[in-house]
Coordinates of N, CA and C and ligand atoms in Angstrom, one line a residue:
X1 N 11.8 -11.5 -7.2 CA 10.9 -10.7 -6.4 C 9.5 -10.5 -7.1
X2 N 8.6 -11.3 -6.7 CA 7.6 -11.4 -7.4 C 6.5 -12.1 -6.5
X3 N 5.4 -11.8 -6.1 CA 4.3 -12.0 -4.8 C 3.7 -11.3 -5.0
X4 N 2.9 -11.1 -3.8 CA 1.1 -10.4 -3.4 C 1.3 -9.3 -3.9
X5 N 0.0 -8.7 -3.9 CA -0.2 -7.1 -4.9 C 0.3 -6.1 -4.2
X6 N 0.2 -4.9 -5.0 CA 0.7 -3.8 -4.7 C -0.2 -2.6 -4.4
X7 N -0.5 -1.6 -3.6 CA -1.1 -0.7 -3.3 C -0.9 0.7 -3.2
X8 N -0.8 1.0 -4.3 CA 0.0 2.6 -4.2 C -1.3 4.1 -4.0
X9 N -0.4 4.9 -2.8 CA -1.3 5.7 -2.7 C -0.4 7.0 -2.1
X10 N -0.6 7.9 -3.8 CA 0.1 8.7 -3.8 C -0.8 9.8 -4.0
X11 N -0.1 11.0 -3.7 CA -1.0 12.7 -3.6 C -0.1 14.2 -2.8
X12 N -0.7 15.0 -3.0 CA -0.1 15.9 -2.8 C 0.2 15.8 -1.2
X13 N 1.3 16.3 -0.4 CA 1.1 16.2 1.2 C -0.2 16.9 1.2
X14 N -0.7 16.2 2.7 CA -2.2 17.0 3.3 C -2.8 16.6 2.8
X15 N -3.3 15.5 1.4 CA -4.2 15.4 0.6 C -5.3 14.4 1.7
X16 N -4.4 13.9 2.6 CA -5.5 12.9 3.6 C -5.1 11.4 3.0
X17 N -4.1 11.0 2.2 CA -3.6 9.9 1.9 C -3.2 9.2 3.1
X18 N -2.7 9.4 3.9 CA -2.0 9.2 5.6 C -3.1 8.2 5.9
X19 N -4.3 9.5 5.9 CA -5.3 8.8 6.9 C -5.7 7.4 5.9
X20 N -6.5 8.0 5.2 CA -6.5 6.6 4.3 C -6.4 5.5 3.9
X21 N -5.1 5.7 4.1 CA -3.7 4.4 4.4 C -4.2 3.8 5.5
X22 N -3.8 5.1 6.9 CA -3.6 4.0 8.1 C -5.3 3.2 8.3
X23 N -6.0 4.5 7.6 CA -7.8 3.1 8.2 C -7.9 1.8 7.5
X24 N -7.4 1.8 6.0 CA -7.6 0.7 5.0 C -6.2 -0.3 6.4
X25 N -5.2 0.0 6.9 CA -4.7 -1.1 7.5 C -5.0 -1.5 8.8
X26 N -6.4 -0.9 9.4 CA -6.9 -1.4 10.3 C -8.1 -2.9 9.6
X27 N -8.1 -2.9 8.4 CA -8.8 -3.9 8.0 C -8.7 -4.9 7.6
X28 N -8.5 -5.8 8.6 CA -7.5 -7.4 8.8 C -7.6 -8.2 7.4
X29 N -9.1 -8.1 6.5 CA -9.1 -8.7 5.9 C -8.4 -8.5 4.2
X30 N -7.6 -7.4 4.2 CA -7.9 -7.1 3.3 C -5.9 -7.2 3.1
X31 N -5.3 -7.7 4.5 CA -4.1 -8.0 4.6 C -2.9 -7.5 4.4
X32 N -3.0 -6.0 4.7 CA -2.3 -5.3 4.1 C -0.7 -5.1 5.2
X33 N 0.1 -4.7 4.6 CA 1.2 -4.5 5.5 C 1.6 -2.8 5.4
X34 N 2.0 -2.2 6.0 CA 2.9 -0.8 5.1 C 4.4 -1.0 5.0
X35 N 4.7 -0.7 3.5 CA 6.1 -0.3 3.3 C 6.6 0.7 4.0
X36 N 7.4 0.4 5.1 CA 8.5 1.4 5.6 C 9.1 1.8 4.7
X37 N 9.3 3.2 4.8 CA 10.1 4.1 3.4 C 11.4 4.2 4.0
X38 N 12.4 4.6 3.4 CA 14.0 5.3 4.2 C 14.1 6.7 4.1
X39 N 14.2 7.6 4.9 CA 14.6 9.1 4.2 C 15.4 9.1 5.4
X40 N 15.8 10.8 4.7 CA 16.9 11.7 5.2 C 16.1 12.5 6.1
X41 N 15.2 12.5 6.1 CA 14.7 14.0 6.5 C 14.5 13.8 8.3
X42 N 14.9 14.7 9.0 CA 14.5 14.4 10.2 C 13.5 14.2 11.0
X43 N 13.5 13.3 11.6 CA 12.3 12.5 12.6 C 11.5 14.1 12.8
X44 N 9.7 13.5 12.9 CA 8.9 14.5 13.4 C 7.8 14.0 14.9
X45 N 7.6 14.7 15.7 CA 6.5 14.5 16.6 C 7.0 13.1 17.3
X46 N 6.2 12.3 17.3 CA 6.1 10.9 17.5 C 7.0 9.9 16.9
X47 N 7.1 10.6 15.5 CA 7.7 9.4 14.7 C 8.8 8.1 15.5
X48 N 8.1 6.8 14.7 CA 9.3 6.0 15.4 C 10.3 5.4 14.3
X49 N 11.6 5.1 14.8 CA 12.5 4.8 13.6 C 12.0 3.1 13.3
X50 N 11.7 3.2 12.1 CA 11.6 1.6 11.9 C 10.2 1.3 11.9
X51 N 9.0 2.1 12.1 CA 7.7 2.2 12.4 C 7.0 3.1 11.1
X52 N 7.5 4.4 11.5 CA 6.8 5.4 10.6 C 7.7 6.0 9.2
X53 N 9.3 5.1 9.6 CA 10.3 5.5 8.2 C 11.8 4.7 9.5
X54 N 12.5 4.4 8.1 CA 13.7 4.2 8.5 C 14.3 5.5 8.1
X55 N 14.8 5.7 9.1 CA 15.2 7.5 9.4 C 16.9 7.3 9.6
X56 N 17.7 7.8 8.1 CA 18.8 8.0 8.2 C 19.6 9.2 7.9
X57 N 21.0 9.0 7.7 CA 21.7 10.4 7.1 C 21.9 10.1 5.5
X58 N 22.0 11.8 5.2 CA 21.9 11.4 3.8 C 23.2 10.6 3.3
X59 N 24.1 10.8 4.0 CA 25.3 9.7 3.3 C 24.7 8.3 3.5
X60 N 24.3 7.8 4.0 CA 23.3 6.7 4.3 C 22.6 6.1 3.0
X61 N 22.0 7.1 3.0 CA 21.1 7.1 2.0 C 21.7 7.3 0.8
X62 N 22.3 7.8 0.2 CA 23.9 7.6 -0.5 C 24.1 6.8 -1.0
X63 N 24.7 5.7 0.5 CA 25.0 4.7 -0.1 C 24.5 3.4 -0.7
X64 N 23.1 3.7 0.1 CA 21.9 2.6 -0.7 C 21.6 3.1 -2.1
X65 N 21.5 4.0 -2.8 CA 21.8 4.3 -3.9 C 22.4 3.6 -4.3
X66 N 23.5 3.9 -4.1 CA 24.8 3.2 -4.6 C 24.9 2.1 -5.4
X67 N 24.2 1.3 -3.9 CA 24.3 -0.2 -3.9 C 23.1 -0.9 -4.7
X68 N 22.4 0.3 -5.6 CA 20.9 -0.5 -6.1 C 20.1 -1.0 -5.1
X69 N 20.0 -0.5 -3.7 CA 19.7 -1.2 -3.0 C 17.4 -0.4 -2.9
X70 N 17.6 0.3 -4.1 CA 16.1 0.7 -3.8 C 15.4 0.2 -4.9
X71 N 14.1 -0.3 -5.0 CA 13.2 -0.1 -5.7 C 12.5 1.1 -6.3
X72 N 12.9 2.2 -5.8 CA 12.6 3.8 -6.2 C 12.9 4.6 -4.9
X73 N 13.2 5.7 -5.8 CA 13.7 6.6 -4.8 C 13.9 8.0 -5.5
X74 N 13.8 9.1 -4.4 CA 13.4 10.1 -4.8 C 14.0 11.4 -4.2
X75 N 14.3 12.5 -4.5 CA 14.6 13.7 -3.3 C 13.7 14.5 -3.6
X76 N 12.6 14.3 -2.8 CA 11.2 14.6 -2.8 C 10.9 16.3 -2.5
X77 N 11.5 16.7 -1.3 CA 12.3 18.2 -1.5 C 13.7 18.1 -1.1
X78 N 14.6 19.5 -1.3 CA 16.0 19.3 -1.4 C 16.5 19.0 0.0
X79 N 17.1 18.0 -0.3 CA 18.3 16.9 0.7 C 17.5 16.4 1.6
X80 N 16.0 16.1 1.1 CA 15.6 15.2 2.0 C 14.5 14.3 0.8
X81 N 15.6 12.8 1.2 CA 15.6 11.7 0.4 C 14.5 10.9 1.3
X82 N 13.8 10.2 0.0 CA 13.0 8.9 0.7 C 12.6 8.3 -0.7
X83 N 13.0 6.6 -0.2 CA 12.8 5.6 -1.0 C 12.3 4.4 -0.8
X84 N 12.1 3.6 -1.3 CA 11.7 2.5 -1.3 C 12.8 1.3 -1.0
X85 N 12.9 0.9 0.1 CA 13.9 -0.5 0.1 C 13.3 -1.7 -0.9
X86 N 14.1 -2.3 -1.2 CA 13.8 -3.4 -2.0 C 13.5 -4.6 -1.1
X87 N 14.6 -4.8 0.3 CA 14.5 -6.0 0.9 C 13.3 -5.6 2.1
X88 N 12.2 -4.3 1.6 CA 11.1 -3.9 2.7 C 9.9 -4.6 2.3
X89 N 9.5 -4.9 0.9 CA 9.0 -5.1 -0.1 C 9.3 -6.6 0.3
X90 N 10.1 -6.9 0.2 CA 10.8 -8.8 0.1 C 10.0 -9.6 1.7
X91 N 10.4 -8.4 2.4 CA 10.1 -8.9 3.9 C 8.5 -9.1 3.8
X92 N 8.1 -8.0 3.8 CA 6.4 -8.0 3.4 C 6.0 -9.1 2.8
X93 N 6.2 -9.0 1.6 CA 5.3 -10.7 0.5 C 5.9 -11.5 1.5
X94 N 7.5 -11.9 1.6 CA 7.3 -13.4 2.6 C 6.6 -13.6 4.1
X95 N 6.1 -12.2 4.1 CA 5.0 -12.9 5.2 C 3.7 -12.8 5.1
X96 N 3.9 -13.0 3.4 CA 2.1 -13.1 2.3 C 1.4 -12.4 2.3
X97 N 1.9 -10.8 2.9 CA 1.3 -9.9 2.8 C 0.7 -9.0 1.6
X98 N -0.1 -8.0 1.4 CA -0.4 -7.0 -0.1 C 0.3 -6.3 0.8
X99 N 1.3 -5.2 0.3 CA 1.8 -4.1 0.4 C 1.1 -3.5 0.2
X100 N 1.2 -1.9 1.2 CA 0.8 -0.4 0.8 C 1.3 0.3 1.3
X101 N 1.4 1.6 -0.1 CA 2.4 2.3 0.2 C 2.3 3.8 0.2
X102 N 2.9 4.4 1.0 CA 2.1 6.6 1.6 C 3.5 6.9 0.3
X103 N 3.2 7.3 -0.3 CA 4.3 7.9 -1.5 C 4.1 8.7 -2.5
X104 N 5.3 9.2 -2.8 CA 4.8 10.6 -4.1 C 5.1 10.0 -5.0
X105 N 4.2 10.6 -5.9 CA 3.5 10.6 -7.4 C 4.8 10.1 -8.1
X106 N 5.9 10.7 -8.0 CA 6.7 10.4 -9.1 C 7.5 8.7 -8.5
X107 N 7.5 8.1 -7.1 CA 7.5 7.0 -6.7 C 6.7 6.2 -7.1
X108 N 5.8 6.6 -6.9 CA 4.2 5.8 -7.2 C 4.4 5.1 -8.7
X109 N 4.4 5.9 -9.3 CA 4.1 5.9 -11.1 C 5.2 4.4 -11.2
X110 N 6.5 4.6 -10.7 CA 8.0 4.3 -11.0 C 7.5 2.6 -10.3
X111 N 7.0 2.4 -9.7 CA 6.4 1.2 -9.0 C 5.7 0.7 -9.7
X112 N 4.3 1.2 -10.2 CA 3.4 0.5 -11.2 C 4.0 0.7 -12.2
X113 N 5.1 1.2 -12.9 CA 5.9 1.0 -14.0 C 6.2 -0.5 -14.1
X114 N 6.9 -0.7 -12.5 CA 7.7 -2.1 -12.6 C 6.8 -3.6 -12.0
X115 N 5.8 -3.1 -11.7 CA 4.6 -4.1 -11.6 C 3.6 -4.1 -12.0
X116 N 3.2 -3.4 -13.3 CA 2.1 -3.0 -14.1 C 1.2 -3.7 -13.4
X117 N 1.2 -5.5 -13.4 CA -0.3 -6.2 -12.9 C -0.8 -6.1 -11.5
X118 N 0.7 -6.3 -11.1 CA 0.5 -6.2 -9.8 C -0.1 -5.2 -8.8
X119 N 0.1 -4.3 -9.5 CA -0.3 -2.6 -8.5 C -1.6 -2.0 -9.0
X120 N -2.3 -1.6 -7.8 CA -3.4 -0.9 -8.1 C -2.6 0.6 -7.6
X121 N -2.4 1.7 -8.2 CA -2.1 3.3 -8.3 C -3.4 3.8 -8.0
X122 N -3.1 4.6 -6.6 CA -4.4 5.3 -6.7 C -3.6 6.8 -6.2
X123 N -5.0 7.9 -7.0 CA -3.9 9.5 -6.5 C -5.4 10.1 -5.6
X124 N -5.0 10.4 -4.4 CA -5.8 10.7 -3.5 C -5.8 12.6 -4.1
X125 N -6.9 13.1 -4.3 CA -7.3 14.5 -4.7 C -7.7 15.6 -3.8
X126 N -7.3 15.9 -3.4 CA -7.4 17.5 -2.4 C -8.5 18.4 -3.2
X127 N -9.4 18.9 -2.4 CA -10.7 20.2 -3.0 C -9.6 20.8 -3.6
X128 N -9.1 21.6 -3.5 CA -8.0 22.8 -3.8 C -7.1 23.5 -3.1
X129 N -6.4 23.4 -3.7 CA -4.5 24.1 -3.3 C -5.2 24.9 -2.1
X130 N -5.8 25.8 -2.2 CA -6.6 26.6 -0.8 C -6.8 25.9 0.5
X131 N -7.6 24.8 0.1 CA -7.7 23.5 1.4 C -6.3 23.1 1.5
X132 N -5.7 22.6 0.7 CA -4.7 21.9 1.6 C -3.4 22.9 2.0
X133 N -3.5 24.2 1.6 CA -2.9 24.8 2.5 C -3.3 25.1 3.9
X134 N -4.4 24.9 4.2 CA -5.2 25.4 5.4 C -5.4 24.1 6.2
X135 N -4.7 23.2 5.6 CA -5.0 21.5 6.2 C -3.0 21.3 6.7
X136 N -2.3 21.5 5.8 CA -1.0 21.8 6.1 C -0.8 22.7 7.2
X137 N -1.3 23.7 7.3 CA -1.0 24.7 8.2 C -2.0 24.5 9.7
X138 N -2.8 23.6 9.5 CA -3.3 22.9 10.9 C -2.8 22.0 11.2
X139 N -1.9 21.3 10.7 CA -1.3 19.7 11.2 C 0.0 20.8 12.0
X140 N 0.5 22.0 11.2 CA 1.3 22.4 11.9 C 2.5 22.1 12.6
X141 N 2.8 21.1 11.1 CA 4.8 20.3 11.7 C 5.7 20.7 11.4
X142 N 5.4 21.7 10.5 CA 6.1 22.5 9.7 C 6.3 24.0 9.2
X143 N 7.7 24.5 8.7 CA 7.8 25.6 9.2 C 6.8 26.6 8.2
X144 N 7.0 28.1 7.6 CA 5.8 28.2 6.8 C 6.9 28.1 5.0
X145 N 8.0 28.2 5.4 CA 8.8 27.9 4.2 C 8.7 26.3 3.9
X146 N 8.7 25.3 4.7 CA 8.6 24.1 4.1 C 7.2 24.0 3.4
X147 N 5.9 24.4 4.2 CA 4.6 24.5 3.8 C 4.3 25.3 2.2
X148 N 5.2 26.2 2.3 CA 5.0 26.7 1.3 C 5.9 25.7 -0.1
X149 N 7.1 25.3 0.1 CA 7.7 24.2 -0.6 C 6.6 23.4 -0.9
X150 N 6.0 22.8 -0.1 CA 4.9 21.6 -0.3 C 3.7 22.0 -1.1
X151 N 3.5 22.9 -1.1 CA 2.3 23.6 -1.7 C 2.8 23.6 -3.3
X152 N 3.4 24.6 -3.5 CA 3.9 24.6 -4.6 C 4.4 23.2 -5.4
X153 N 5.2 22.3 -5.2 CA 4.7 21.0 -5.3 C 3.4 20.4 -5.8
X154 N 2.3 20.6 -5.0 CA 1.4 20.5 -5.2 C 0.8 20.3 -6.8
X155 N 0.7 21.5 -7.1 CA -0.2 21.7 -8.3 C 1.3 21.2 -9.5
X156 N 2.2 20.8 -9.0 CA 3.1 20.2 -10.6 C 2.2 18.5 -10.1
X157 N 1.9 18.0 -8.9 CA 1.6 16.9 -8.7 C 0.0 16.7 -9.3
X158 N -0.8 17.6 -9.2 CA -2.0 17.0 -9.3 C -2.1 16.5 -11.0
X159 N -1.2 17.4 -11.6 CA -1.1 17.3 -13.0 C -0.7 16.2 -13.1
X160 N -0.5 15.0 -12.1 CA 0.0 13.5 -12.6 C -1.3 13.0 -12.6
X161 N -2.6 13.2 -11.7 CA -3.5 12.6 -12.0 C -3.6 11.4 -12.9
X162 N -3.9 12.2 -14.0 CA -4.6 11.2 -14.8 C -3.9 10.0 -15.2
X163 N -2.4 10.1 -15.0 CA -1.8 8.4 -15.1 C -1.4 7.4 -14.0
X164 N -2.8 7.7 -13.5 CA -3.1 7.0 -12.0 C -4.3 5.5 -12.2
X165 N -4.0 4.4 -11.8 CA -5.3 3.7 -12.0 C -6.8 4.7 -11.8
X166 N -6.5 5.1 -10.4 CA -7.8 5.5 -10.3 C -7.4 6.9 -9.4
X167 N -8.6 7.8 -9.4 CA -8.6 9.2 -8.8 C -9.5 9.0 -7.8
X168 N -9.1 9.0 -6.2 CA -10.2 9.0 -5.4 C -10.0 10.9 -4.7
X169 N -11.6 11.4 -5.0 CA -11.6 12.6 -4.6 C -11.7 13.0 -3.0
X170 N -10.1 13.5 -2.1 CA -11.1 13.4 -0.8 C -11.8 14.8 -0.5
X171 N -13.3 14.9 -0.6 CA -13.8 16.3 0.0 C -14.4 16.2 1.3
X172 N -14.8 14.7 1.2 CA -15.6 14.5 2.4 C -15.1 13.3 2.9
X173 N -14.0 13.3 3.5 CA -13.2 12.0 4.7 C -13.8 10.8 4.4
X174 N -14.9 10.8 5.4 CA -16.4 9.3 5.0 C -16.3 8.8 3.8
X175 N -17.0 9.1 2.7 CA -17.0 9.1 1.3 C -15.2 8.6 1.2
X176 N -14.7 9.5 1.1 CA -13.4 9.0 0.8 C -12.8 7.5 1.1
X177 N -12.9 6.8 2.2 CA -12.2 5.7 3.1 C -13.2 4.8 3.2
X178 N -14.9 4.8 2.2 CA -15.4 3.9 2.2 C -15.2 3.9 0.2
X179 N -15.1 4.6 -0.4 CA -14.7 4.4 -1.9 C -13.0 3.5 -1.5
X180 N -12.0 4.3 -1.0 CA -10.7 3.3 -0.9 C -10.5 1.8 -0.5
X181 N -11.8 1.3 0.3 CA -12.2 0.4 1.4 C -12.7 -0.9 -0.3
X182 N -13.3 -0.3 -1.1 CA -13.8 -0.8 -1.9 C -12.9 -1.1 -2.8
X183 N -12.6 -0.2 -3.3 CA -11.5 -0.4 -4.5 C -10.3 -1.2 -4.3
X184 N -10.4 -1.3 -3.0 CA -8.6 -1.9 -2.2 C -9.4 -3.8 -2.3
X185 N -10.6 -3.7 -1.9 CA -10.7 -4.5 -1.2 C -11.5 -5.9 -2.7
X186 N -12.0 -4.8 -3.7 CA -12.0 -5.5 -5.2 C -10.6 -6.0 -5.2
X187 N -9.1 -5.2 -5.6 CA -8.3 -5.4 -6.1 C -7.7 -6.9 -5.6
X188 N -7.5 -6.7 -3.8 CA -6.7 -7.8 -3.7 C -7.6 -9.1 -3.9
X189 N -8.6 -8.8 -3.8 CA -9.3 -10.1 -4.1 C -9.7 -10.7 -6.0
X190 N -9.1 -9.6 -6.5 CA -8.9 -10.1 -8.2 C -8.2 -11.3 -8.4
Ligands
5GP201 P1 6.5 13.4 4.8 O1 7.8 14.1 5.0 O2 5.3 14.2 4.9 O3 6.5 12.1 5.7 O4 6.5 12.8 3.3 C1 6.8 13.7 2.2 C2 6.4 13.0 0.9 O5 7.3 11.9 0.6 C3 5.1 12.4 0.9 O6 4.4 12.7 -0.3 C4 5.4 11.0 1.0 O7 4.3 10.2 0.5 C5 6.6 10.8 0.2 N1 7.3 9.6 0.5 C6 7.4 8.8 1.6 N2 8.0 7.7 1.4 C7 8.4 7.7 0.1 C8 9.2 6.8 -0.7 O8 9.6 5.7 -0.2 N3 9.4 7.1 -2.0 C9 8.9 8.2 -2.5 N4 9.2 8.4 -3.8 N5 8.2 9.1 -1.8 C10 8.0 8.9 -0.5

């Protein structure tokens, strides 16, 4: 298992990593695919199974454990699992794609662990715990105890910063997705 680069972009929820993601994969040239993740957690809004997450039960998810069947994986909050498939990754490069991947810090790191060259790590930065409570609580998918789970989260996460390739600060959206546009777009072309 060894192909095209790696694109990690991890941050606190609400940090605007989502958006980030999905604009850098409107840009044909830069070839990117997204890794479908697997969790536990239940479907939200829109989501589609097999699009926005492979969406299972946690015995499911269990048994992929089990079976070494992840590249990382995590219980991100309690009993709701999400990982990395190994054969999502496999599927991706054989259709010569660069992966990129919406994922937490402690997945992220565990990835560029295992592809040091391959992976560009980047930690998308929120103004402050204040904003992205007020950014959480406008997307409004959640209840105010999960929000508040997430939040708190938060500030153990930003403290990973600095063992990130790089810190892109989002304060201002624009700025933000033309710095990622660049940095993405150096990498795969190294
Ligand atoms: P959400 O429930 O908002 O979709 O995601 C919650 C958190 O789980 C986000 O920080 C998201 O990036 C992270 N996440 C999604 N997929 C994976 C994965 O495959 N592995 C890990 N470690 N975290 C993930």
């Amino acid at each position: 298992m060894n192909s095209g680069k790696l694109l990690i972009f991890s941050a606190p929820s609400g940090s605007g990593k989502t958006t980030i993601v999905r604009h850098l994969l409107g840009k044909p040239e830069l070839n990117l695919a997204f890794s479908v993740s697997a969790t536990s957690r239940p479907r939200r809004g829109k989501e589609k199974q097999g699009e926005h997450y492979y969406f299972m039960s946690v015995s499911e998810f269990k048994n992929h454990i089990k079976n070494e069947d992840f590249l990382e994986w995590e219980e991100v909050y309690r009993d709701n699992f999400y990982g990395t498939l190994k054969s999502e990754v496999e599927r991706l490069w054989a259709l010569g794609k660069n992966v990129i991947f919406d994922i937490d810090v402690a997945g992220g790191l565990r990835i560029k662990k295992k592809f040091p060259t391959q992976t560009l790590a980047v930690f998308v930065k929120p103004p402050s715990i204040d904003e992205l409570k007020i950014r959480l609580k406008k997307r409004s998918t959640e209840t105010d105890d999960k929000i508040n789970m997430r939040i708190a989260k938060a500030s153990v996460e930003l403290a990973t910063a600095p063992q990130f390739d790089v810190v892109i600060k989002n304060y201002d959206l624009e700025v933000a997705l033309e710095e990622a546009e660049k940095l993405v777009g150096d990498f795969v072309n190294s």
